Amino acid sequence: MENINNSRLSIAPSNSAFLLIIGLITLILIRVFYVINQSSQPRSSTSKQKPLSTLIVLGSGGHTAEMINLLNVLPKNRFKPRYYIAAATDNMSLQKAQVLENSLLNEGGVDEVRSAQFMQIYRSREVGQSYITSVGTTLIALAHALWLMIKIRPHVILCNGPGTCIPLCVIAFIFKVFGIRWSYIFYVESIARVRRLSLSALLLYKLRMADQLFVQWPQLKSKYPRAHYVGRLM
Amino acid sequence: MGKEDDGLESRRTVFVTVGTTRFDSLVRAVDTQEVKEELYKNGYTHLLIQMGRGSYVPAKSTGENGSLVVDYFTFSSSIADYLRSASLVISHAGSGSIFETLRLQKPLIVVVNEDLMDNHQSELAEELAERKHLFCARPQTLYQTIANMDLGLLIPYQPGDATPVAEFINSFLGFPR
């Protein structure tokens, strides 16, 4: 009898810890599915008039040009303050964003002052870097992305590739799951992608991390039905 | 399509651009005798090559005894002026150069770099070629493309419009129209 009792006693704590972990995982999974489901729904109509802080991830070259075209027609008074992030190796993109913001300053006057901030982010892997050293740089890049996201906590994220935006979107999604910040994530696939999604877009599409994903060619829309085709940015 | 003369009546420039990196096989292709002769036969007088970081240096020429005037440079802060004064543009397949050229309504041959690892670039060039907005070539077929091209077949590209995407985002976020 004693023996049986003893073994029961020793099993009980590990059993409850096991149940606790299972319970937690279940809760998180339920929350993840809830977040994914909610993300595909339009924003409800509360506090509509308040502007939303917006994170704009600039890719480089052609990606940045497309993003600037989108920003040009977006009502800036609804999307502010605006935080621009570009890769640390990309000097041109933030300059282009600055030109855009300066032109707004000239149009809007004092009202528009300080509605934009510009930041750079480490890239996880530079072209040609070895895979062994890239483990370290990836960790640094992730920590940096987390730091930036904690500081910004944007309501809206606009991105259009390439990979720079992925850590930021993943962190934003985790923030949504844990109730730190609900952000609306929009991804516009590059116009250069006609027949197949880029790896970044495919990740966000398959994992359902982007609230809405836009493609610029009808062929892609028929291949990825949850994507939206509403014309080209260029 | 845009046949702009540079003040000088007879000047017709072919502008070649490789973008921000290098594309030696394109520079080598336009530097071949057969391509230069074909361009000259088609009425072009000048060949200007933006060669980027490439290591292949084309031969300069002052264009005596009935041949193209050939010149080159590595980079320029803005290639817009070169594009504007060109009568024909031969470009790498980057979307930046492609759309900048199409917006200026210049005849364009896009040459796809087959040495690139992730060669999704050809997708855009081939799609736009199918829609007759440009000609698409490979370095080794550039000569045939120039010999066979009929610029009259090109259809001007209607620039895209970001407004529908912006409106979609706006209404998704519950902003009034």
PDB file of C-alpha atoms in Angstrom, chain B residues 13-75:
ATOM      1  CA  THR B  13      21.913  57.470 -78.768  1.00  0.00           C
ATOM      2  CA  VAL B  14      21.621  53.930 -77.496  1.00  0.00           C
ATOM      3  CA  PHE B  15      21.928  53.975 -73.712  1.00  0.00           C
ATOM      4  CA  VAL B  16      22.960  50.763 -71.977  1.00  0.00           C
ATOM      5  CA  THR B  17      22.513  50.424 -68.205  1.00  0.00           C
ATOM      6  CA  VAL B  18      23.490  47.570 -65.873  1.00  0.00           C
ATOM      7  CA  GLY B  19      22.134  49.165 -62.691  1.00  0.00           C
ATOM      8  CA  THR B  20      23.826  49.251 -59.304  1.00  0.00           C
ATOM      9  CA  THR B  21      25.835  46.061 -59.616  1.00  0.00           C
ATOM     10  CA  ARG B  22      27.603  44.499 -62.601  1.00  0.00           C
ATOM     11  CA  PHE B  23      26.541  42.700 -65.718  1.00  0.00           C
ATOM     12  CA  ASP B  24      29.665  41.994 -67.729  1.00  0.00           C
ATOM     13  CA  SER B  25      27.996  39.662 -70.188  1.00  0.00           C
ATOM     14  CA  LEU B  26      25.645  42.480 -71.239  1.00  0.00           C
ATOM     15  CA  VAL B  27      28.493  44.981 -71.645  1.00  0.00           C
ATOM     16  CA  ARG B  28      30.472  42.366 -73.572  1.00  0.00           C
ATOM     17  CA  ALA B  29      27.444  41.665 -75.785  1.00  0.00           C
ATOM     18  CA  VAL B  30      26.862  45.305 -76.759  1.00  0.00           C
ATOM     19  CA  ASP B  31      30.592  45.700 -77.353  1.00  0.00           C
ATOM     20  CA  THR B  32      30.634  43.002 -80.035  1.00  0.00           C
ATOM     21  CA  GLN B  33      31.151  44.079 -83.625  1.00  0.00           C
ATOM     22  CA  GLU B  34      27.902  42.475 -84.845  1.00  0.00           C
ATOM     23  CA  VAL B  35      25.729  44.304 -82.283  1.00  0.00           C
ATOM     24  CA  LYS B  36      27.413  47.646 -82.949  1.00  0.00           C
ATOM     25  CA  GLU B  37      27.083  47.210 -86.709  1.00  0.00           C
ATOM     26  CA  GLU B  38      23.421  46.253 -86.394  1.00  0.00           C
ATOM     27  CA  LEU B  39      22.743  49.340 -84.253  1.00  0.00           C
ATOM     28  CA  TYR B  40      24.519  51.538 -86.759  1.00  0.00           C
ATOM     29  CA  LYS B  41      22.524  49.983 -89.595  1.00  0.00           C
ATOM     30  CA  ASN B  42      19.335  50.852 -87.657  1.00  0.00           C
ATOM     31  CA  GLY B  43      20.300  54.511 -87.666  1.00  0.00           C
ATOM     32  CA  TYR B  44      21.809  54.903 -84.218  1.00  0.00           C
ATOM     33  CA  THR B  45      24.909  57.058 -83.976  1.00  0.00           C
ATOM     34  CA  HIS B  46      26.037  56.899 -80.352  1.00  0.00           C
ATOM     35  CA  LEU B  47      26.448  54.094 -77.837  1.00  0.00           C
ATOM     36  CA  LEU B  48      26.728  55.080 -74.169  1.00  0.00           C
ATOM     37  CA  ILE B  49      27.304  52.337 -71.620  1.00  0.00           C
ATOM     38  CA  GLN B  50      26.772  52.568 -67.869  1.00  0.00           C
ATOM     39  CA  MET B  51      28.911  49.589 -66.844  1.00  0.00           C
ATOM     40  CA  GLY B  52      28.602  49.645 -63.031  1.00  0.00           C
ATOM     41  CA  ARG B  53      31.080  47.585 -61.053  1.00  0.00           C
ATOM     42  CA  GLY B  54      31.846  45.337 -63.997  1.00  0.00           C
ATOM     43  CA  SER B  55      35.406  44.413 -64.883  1.00  0.00           C
ATOM     44  CA  TYR B  56      34.919  44.186 -68.635  1.00  0.00           C
ATOM     45  CA  VAL B  57      35.790  47.571 -70.123  1.00  0.00           C
ATOM     46  CA  PRO B  58      34.334  48.235 -73.567  1.00  0.00           C
ATOM     47  CA  ALA B  59      36.365  49.855 -76.335  1.00  0.00           C
ATOM     48  CA  LYS B  60      35.819  53.590 -76.721  1.00  0.00           C
ATOM     49  CA  SER B  61      35.407  54.891 -80.222  1.00  0.00           C
ATOM     50  CA  THR B  62      35.193  58.356 -81.724  1.00  0.00           C
ATOM     51  CA  GLY B  63      33.079  57.001 -84.534  1.00  0.00           C
ATOM     52  CA  GLU B  64      35.247  57.735 -87.556  1.00  0.00           C
ATOM     53  CA  ASN B  65      34.687  56.007 -90.880  1.00  0.00           C
ATOM     54  CA  GLY B  66      31.075  55.082 -90.467  1.00  0.00           C
ATOM     55  CA  SER B  67      30.706  53.480 -87.072  1.00  0.00           C
ATOM     56  CA  LEU B  68      29.100  54.168 -83.684  1.00  0.00           C
ATOM     57  CA  VAL B  69      30.559  56.658 -81.234  1.00  0.00           C
ATOM     58  CA  VAL B  70      31.146  54.534 -78.134  1.00  0.00           C
ATOM     59  CA  ASP B  71      31.612  55.861 -74.599  1.00  0.00           C
ATOM     60  CA  TYR B  72      31.116  54.488 -71.106  1.00  0.00           C
ATOM     61  CA  PHE B  73      31.011  55.403 -67.405  1.00  0.00           C
ATOM     62  CA  THR B  74      30.618  53.417 -64.184  1.00  0.00           C
ATOM     63  CA  PHE B  75      27.909  55.129 -62.143  1.00  0.00           C
TER      64      PHE B  75
END
